[in-house]
Backbone as JSON, one array per atom type, in Angstrom:
{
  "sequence": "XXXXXXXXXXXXXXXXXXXXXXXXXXXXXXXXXXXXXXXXXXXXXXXXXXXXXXXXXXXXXXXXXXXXXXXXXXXXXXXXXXXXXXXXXXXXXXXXXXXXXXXXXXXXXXXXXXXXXXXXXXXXXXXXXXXXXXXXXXXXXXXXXXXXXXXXXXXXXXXXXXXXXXXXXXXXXXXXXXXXXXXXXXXXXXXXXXXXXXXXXXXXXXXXXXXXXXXXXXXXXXXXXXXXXXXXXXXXXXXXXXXXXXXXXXX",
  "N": [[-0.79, -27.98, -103.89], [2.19, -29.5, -104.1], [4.33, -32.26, -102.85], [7.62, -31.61, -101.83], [10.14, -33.51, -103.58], [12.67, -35.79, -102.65], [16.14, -36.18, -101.85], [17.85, -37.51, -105.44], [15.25, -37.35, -106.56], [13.13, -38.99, -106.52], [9.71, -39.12, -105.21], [8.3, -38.47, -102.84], [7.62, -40.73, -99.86], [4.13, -40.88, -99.14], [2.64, -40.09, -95.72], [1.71, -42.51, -93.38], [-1.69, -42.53, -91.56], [-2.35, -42.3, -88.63], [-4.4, -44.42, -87.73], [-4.37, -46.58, -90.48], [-4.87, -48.98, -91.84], [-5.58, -50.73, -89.66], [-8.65, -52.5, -88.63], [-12.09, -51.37, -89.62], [-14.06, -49.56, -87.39], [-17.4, -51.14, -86.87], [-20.61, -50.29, -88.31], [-21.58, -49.03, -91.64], [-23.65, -47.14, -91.9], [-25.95, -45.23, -90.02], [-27.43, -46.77, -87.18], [-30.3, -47.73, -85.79], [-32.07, -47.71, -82.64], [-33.11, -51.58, -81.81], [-36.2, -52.76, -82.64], [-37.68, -53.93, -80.36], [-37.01, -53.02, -77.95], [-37.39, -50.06, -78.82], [-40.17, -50.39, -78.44], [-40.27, -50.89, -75.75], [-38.98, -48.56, -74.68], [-41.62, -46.85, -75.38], [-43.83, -47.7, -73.79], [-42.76, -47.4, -71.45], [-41.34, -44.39, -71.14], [-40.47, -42.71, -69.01], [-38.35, -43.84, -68.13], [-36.82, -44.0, -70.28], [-33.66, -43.42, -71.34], [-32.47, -45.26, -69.75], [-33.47, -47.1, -70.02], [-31.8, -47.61, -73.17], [-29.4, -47.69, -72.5], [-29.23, -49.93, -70.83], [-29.94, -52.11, -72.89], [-28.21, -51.31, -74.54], [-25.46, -52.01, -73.87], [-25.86, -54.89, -73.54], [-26.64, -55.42, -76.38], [-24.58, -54.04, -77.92], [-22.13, -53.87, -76.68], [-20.77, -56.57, -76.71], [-19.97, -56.67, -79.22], [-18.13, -54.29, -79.84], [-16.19, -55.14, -77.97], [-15.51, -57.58, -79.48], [-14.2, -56.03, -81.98], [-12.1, -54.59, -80.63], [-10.4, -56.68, -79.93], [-9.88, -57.9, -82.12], [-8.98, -55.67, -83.54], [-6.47, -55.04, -82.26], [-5.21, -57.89, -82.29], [-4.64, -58.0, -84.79], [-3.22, -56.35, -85.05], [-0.52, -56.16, -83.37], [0.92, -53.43, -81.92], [-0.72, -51.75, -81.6], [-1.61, -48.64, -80.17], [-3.83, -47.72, -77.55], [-5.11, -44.91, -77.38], [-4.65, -44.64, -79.97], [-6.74, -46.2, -81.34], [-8.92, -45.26, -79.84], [-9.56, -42.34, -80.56], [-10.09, -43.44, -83.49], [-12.91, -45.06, -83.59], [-13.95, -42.86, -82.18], [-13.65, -40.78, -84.59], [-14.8, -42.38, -86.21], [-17.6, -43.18, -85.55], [-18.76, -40.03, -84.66], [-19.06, -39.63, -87.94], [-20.64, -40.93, -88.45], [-22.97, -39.76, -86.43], [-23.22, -37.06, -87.5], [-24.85, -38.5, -90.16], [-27.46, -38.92, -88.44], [-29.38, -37.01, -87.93], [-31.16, -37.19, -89.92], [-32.4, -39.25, -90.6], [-34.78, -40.53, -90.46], [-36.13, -39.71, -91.89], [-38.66, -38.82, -91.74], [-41.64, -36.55, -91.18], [-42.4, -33.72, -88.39], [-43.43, -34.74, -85.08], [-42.84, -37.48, -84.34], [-40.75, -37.93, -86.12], [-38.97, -36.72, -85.42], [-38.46, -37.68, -83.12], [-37.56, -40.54, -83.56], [-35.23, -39.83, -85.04], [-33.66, -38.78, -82.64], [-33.72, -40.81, -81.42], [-31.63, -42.68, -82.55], [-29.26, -41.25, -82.74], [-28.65, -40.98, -80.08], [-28.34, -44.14, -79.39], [-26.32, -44.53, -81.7], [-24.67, -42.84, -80.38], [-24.21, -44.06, -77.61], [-22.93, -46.52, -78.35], [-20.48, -45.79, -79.97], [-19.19, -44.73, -77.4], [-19.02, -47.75, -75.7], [-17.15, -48.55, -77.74], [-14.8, -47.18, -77.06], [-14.15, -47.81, -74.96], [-13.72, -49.93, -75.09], [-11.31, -50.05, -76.43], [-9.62, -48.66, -74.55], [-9.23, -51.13, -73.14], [-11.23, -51.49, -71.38], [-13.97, -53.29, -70.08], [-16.33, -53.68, -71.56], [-18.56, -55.27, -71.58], [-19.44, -55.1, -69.34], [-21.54, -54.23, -66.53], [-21.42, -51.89, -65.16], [-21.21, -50.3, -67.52], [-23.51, -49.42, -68.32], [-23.87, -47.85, -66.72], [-22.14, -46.09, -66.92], [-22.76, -45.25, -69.41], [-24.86, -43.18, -68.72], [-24.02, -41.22, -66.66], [-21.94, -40.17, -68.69], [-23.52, -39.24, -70.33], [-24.87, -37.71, -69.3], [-27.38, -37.79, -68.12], [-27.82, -38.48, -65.63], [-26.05, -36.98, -62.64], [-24.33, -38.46, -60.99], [-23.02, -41.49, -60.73], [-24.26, -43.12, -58.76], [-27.1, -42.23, -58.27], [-27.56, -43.01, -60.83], [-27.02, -45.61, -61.13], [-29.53, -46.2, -59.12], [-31.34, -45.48, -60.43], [-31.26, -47.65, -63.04], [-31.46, -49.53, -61.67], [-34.07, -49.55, -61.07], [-36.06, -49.28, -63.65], [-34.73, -52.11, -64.7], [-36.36, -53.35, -63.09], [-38.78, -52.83, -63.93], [-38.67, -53.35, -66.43], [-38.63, -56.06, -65.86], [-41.24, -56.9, -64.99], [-42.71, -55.85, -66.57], [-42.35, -57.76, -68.99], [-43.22, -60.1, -67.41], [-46.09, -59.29, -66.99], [-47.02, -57.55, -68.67], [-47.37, -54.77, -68.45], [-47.79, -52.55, -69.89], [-48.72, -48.95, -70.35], [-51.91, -47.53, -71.56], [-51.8, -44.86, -72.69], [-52.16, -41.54, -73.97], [-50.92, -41.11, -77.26], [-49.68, -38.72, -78.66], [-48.54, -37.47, -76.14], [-46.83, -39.93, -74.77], [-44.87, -39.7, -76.78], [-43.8, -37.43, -77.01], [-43.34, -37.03, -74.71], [-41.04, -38.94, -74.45], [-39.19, -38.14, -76.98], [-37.6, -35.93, -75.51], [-36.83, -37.05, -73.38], [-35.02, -38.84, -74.74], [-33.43, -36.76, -76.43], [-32.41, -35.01, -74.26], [-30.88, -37.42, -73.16], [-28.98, -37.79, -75.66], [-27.89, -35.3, -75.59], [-28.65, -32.86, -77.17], [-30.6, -29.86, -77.02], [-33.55, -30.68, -76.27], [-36.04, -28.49, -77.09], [-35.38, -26.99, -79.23], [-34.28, -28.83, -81.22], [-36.7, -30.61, -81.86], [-38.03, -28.85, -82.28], [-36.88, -27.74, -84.68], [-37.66, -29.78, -86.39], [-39.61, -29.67, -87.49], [-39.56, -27.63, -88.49], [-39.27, -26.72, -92.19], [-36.53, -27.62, -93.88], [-34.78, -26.85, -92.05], [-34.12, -28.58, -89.99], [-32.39, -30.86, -91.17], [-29.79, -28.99, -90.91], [-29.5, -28.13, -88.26], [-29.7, -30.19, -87.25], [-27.1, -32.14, -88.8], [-25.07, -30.37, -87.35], [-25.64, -29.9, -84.75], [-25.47, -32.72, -83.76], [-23.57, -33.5, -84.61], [-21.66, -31.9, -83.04], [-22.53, -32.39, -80.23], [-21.78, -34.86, -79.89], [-19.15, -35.21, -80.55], [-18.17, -33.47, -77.57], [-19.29, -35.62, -76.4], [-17.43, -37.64, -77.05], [-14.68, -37.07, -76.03], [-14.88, -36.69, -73.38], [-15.4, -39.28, -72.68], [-13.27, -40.53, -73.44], [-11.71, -39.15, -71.45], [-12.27, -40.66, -69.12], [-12.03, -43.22, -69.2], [-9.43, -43.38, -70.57], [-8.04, -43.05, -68.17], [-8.29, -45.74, -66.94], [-10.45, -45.86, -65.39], [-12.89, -46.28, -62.91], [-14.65, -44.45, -61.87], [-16.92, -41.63, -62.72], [-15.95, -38.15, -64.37], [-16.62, -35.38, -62.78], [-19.65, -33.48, -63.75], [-19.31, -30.51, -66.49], [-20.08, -27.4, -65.82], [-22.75, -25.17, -66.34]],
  "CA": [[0.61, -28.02, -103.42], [2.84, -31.01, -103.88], [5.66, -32.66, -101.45], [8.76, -31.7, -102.41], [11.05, -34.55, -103.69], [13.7, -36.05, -101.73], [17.13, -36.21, -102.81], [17.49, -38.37, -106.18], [14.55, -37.59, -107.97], [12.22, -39.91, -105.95], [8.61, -39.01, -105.07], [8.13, -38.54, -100.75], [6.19, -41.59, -99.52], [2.74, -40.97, -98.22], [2.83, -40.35, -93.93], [0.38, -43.12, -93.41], [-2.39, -41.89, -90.83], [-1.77, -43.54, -87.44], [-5.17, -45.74, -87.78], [-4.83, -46.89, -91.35], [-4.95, -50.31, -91.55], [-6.8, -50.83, -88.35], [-10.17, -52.74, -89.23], [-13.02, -50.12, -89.42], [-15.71, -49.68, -86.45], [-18.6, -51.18, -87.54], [-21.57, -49.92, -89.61], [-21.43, -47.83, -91.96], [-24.71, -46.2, -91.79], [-26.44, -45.13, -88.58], [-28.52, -48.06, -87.36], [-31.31, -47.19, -84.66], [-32.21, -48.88, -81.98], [-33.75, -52.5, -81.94], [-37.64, -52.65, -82.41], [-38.34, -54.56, -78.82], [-36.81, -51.57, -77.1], [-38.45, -48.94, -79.07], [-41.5, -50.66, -78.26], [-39.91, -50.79, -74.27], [-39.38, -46.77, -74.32], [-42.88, -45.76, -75.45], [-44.33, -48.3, -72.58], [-41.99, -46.6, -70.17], [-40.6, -43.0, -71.65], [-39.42, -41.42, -68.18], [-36.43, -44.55, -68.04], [-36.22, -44.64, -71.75], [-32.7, -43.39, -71.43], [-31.69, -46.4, -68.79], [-33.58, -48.71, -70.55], [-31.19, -47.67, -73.87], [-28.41, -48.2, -71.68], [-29.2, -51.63, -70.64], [-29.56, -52.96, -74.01], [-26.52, -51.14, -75.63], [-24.19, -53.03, -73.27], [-26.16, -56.33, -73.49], [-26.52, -56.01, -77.44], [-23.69, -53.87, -78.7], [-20.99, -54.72, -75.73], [-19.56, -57.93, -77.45], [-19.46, -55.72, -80.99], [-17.29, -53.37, -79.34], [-14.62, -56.25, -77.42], [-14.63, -57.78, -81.29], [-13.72, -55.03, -82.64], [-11.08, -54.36, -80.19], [-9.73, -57.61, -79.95], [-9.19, -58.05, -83.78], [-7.47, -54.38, -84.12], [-4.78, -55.67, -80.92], [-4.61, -59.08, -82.78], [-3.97, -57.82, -86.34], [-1.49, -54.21, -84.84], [0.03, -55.65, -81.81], [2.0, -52.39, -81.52], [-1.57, -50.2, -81.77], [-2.06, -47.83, -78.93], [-5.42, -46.91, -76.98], [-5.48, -43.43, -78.07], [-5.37, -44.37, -81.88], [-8.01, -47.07, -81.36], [-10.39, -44.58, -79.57], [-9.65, -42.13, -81.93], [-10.43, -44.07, -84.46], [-13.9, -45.16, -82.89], [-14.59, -41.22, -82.04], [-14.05, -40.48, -85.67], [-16.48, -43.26, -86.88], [-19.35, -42.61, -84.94], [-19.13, -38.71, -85.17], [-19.75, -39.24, -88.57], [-22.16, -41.7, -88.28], [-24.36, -39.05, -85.89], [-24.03, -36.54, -88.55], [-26.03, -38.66, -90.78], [-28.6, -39.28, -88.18], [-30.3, -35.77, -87.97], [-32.57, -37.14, -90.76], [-32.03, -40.97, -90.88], [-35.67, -41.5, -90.56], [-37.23, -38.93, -93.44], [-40.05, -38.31, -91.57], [-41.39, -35.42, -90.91], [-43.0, -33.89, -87.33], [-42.62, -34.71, -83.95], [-42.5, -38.71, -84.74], [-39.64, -38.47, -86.66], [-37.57, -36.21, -84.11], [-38.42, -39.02, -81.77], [-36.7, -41.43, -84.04], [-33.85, -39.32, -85.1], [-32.4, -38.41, -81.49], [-33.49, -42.14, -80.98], [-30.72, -43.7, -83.23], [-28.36, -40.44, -82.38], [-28.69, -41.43, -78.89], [-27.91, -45.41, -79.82], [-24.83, -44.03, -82.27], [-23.31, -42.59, -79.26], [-23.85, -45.44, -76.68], [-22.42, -47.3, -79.44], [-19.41, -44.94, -79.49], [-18.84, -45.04, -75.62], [-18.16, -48.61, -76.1], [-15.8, -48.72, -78.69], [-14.07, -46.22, -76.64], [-13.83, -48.2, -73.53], [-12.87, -51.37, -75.39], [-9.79, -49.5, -77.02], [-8.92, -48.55, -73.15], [-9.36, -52.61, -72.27], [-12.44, -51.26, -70.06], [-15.03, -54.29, -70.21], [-17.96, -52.92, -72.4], [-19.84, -55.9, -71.98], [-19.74, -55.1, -68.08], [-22.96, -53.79, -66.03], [-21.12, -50.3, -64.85], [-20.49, -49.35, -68.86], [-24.67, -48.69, -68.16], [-23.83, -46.47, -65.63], [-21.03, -44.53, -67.7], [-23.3, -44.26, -70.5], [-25.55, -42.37, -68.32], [-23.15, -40.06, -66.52], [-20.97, -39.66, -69.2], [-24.52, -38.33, -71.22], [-25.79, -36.6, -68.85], [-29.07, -38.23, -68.14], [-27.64, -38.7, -63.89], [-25.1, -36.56, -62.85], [-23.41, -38.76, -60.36], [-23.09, -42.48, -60.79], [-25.14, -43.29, -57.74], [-28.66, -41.89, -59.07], [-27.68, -43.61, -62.44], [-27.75, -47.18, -60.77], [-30.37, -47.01, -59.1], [-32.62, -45.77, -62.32], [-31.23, -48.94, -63.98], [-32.27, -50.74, -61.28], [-35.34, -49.15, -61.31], [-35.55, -49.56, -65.43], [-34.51, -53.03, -65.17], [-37.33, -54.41, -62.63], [-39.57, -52.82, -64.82], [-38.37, -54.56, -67.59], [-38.83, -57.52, -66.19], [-42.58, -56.72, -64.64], [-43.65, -55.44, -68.38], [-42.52, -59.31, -69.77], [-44.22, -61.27, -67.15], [-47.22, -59.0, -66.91], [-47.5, -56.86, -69.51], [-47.67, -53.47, -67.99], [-47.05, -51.12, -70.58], [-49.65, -48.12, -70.12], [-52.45, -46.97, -72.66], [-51.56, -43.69, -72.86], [-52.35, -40.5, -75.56], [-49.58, -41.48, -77.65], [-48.55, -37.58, -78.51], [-47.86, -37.2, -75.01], [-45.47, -40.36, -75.0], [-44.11, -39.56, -78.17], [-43.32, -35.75, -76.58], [-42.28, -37.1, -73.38], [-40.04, -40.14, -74.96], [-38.48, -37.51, -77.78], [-37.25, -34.88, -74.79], [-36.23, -37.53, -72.21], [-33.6, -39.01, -75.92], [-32.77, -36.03, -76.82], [-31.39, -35.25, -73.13], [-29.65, -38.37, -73.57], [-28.27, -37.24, -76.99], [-27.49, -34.03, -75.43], [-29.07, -32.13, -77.73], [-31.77, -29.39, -76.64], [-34.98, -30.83, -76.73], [-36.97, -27.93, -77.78], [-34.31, -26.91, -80.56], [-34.17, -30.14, -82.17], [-37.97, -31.1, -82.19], [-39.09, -27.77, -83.32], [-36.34, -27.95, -85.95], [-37.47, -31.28, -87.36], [-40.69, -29.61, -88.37], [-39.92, -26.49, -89.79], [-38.83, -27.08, -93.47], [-34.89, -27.45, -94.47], [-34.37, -26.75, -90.77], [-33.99, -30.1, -89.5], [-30.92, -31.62, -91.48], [-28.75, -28.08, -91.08], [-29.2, -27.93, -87.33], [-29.27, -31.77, -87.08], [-25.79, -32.16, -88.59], [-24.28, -29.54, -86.69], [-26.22, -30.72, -83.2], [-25.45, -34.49, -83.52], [-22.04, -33.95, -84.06], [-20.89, -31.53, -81.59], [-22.58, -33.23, -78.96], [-21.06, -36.25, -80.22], [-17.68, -35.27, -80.15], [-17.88, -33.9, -76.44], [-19.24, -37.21, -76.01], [-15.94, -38.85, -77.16], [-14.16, -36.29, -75.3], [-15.37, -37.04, -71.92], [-15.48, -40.61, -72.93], [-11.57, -40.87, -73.53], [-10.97, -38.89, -70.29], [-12.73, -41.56, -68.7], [-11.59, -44.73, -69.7], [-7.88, -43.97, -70.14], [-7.67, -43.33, -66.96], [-8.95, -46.74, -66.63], [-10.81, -46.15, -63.62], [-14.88, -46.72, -62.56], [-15.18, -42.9, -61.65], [-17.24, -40.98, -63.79], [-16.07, -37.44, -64.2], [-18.3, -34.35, -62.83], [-20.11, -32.8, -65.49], [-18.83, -29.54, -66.67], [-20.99, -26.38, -65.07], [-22.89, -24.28, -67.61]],
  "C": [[1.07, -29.46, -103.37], [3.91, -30.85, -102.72], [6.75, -32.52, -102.13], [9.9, -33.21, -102.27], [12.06, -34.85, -103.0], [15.17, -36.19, -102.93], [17.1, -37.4, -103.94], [16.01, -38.74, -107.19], [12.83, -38.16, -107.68], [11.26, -39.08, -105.61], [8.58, -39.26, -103.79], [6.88, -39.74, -101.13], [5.44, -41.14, -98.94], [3.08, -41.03, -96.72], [1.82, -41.19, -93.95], [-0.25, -42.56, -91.89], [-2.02, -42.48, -89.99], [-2.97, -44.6, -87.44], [-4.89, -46.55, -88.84], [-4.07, -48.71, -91.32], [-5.56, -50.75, -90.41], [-7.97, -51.04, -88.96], [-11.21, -51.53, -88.34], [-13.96, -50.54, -88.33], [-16.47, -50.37, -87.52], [-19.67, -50.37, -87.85], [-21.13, -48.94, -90.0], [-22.66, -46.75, -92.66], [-25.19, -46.46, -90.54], [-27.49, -46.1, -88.41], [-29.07, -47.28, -85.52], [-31.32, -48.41, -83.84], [-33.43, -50.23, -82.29], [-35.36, -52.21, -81.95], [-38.03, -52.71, -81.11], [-37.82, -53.47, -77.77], [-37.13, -50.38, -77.54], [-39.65, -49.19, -78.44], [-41.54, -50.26, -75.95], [-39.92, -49.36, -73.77], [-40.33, -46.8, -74.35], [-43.57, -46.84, -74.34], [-43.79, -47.39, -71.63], [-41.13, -45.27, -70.46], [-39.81, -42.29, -70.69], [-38.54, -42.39, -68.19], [-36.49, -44.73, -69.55], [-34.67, -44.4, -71.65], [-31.73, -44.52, -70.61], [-32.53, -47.71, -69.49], [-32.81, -48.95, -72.07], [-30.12, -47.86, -73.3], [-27.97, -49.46, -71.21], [-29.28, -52.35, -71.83], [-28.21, -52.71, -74.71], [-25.77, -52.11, -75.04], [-24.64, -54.66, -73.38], [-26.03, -56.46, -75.27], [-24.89, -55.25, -78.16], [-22.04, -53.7, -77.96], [-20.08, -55.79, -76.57], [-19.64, -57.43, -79.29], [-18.27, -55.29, -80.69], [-16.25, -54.05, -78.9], [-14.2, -57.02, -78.68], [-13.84, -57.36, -82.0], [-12.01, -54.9, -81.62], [-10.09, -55.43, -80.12], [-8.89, -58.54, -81.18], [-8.42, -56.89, -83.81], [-6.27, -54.93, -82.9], [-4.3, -56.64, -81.84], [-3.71, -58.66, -84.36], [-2.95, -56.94, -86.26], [-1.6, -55.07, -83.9], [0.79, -54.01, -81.27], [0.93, -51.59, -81.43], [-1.77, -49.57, -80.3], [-3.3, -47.69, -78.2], [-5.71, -46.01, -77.48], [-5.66, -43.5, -79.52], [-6.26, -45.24, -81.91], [-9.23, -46.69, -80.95], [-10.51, -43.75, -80.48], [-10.18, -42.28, -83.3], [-12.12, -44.23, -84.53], [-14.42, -43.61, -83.02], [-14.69, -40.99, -83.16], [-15.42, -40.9, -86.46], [-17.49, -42.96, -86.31], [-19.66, -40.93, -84.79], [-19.25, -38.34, -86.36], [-20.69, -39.83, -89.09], [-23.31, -40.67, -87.71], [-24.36, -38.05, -86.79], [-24.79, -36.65, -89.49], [-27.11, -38.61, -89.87], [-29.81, -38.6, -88.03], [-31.7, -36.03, -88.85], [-32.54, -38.41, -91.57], [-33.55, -41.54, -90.63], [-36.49, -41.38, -91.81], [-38.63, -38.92, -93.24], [-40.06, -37.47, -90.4], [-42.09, -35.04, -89.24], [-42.53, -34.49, -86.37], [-42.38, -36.12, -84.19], [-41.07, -39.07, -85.56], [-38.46, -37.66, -85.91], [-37.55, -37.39, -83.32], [-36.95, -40.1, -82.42], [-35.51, -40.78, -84.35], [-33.12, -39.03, -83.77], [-32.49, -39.69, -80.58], [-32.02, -42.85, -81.34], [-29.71, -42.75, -83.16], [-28.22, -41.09, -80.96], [-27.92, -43.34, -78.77], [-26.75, -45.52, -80.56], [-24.07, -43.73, -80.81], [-22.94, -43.63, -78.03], [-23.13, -46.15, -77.44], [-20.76, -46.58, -79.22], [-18.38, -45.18, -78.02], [-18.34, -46.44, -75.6], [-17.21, -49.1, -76.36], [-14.64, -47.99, -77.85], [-13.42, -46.86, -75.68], [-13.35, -49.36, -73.97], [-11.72, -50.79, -75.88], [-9.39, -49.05, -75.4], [-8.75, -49.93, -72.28], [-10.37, -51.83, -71.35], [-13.41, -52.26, -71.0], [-16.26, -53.69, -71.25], [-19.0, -53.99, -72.26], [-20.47, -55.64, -70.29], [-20.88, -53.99, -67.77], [-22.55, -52.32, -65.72], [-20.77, -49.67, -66.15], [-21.92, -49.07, -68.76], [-24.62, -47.17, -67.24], [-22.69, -45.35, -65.82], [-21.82, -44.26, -68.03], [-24.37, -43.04, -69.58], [-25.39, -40.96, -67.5], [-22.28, -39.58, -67.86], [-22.22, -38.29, -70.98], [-25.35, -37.44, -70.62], [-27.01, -36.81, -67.94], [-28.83, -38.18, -66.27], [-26.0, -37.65, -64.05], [-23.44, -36.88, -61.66], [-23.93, -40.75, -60.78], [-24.03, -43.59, -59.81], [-26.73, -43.04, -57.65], [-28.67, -42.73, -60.27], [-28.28, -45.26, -62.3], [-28.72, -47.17, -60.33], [-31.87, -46.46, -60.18], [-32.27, -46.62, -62.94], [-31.43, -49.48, -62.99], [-33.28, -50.1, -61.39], [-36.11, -49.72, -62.8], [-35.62, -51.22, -65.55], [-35.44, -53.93, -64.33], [-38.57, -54.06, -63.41], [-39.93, -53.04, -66.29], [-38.92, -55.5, -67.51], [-40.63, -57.92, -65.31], [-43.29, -56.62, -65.89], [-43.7, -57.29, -69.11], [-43.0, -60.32, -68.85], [-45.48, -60.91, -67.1], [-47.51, -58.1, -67.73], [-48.17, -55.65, -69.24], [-47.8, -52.46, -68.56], [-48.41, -50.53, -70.49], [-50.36, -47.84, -71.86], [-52.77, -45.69, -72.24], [-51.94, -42.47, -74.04], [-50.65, -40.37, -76.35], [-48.82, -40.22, -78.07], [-48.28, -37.46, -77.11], [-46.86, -37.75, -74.26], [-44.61, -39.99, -75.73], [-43.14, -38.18, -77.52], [-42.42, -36.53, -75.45], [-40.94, -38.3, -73.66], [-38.61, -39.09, -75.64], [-37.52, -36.39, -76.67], [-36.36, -35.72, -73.9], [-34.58, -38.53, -73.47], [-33.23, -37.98, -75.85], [-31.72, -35.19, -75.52], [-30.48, -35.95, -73.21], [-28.65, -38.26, -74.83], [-27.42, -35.82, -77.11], [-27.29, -32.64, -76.82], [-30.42, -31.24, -77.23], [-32.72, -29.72, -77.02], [-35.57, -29.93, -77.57], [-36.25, -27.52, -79.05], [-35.14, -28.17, -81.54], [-35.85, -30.7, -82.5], [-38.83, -30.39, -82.97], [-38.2, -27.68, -84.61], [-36.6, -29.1, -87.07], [-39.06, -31.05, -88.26], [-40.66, -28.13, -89.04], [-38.74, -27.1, -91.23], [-37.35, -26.74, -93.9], [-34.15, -26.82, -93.47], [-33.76, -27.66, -90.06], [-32.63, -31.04, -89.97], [-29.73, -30.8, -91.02], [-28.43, -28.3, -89.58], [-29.09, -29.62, -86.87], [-27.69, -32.5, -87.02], [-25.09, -31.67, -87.71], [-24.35, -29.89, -85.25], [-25.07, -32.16, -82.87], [-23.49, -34.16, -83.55], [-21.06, -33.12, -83.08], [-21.34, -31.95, -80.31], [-21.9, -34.59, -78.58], [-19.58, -36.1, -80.05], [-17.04, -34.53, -79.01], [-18.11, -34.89, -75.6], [-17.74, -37.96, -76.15], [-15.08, -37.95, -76.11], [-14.18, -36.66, -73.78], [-15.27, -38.49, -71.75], [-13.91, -41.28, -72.7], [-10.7, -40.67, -72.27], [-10.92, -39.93, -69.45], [-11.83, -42.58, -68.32], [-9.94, -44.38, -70.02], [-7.52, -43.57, -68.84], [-7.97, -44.73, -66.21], [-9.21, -47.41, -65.55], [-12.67, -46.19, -64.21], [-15.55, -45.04, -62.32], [-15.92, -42.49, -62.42], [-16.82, -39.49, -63.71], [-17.1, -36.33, -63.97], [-18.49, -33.68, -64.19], [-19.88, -31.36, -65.26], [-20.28, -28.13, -66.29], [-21.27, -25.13, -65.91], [-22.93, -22.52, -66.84]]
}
């Protein structure tokens, strides 16, 4: 179906989208989390989700105010809503690649896939809160990401597992605490306590990553509807551009 012509003959211009021109989120493939905090989960697996929390905002915080501060500078006239928007789009289809962004197979590579799903959406959350002017590089965008994923379901349990999380951070680098453990039983307990955070069903998603041509179908489909009531909840959030976290919805 074409656009019907306007009077004179002429060819209808193009509606341009409301982002276009707006510089793109960054990456454009799903990037996992840093080595030195993979290595920080499997030392510590029950705060792995607060210790991904504390690095997103320390490493991908001043990504996210870049980003926002070039799309304002280059559109003065752009809105919040098309700048999160925008953001929500990109990273929901960033987590549909990530279902099988490591290509390996077994419970090791579920680990890593609802690792760097989990790191896509903190990533996300971000972007979201810098298009609302909410700080992203600030210490309470740890304590969204963790209500707004689930992992605490009031903001008050969330802090103090990042404080918790973050003295044992800093006990592991002066003394080198991390446990020698049976590494399937980190690996299990690491992959369940992400995929919470990814809000994807653990047992689903882990047993899907090892049966055969299982793993990408329910992967896509997973990663991104969790992902886009992630933005959802995310937007409510932050344009209200308050500190609250909303309650979580009652299954």
């Amino acid at each position: 179906m074409t656009d019907t012509p306007p009077a004179g003959g002429q060819p209808a211009a193009p509606t341009p989208e409301p982002s276009a021109g707006l510089p793109a989120a960054p990456a454009a493939a799903p990037e996992g989390p840093p080595a030195r905090l993979w290595d920080r989960m499997r030392d510590d697996p029950q705060y792995a989700p607060e210790h991904l929390a504390l690095e997103a905002v320390r490493r991908l915080g001043p990504e996210a105010a870049q980003w926002a501060a070039r799309a304002r500078s280059e559109h003065p006239g752009v809105s919040s809503d098309v700048l999160a928007d925008q953001a929500a789009r990109k990273f929901v289809n960033l987590a549909r690649l990530s279902g099988a962004v490591s290509g390996a197979a077994g419970l090791p590579g579920a680990v890593l896939d609802v690792g760097v799903l989990a790191w896509t959406q903190a990533r996300m959350v971000l972007h979201i809160a810098a298009a609302y002017d909410v700080d992203p590089l600030h210490s309470d965008r740890a304590t969204d990401l963790l209500v707004l994923q689930r992992v605490h379901k009031v903001a008050e349990s969330a802090r103090l597992a990042l404080g918790v999380a973050a003295g044992r951070e800093r006990a592991d680098a002066l003394f080198g605490l991390g446990g020698q453990r049976p590494l399937g039983r980190v690996m299990l307990q690491l992959g369940v306590r992400l995929a919470q955070m990814a809000g994807v069903r653990a047992a689903k998603r882990l047993v899907a990553k090892i049966v055969p041509g299982a793993a990408i179908v329910l992967g896509t489909w997973a990663n991104s509807s969790a992902t886009k009531d992630l933005a959802e909840r995310s937007r409510a959030l932050y344009r209200r551009r308050g500190t609250a976290v909303p309650e979580p919805r009652r299954s």
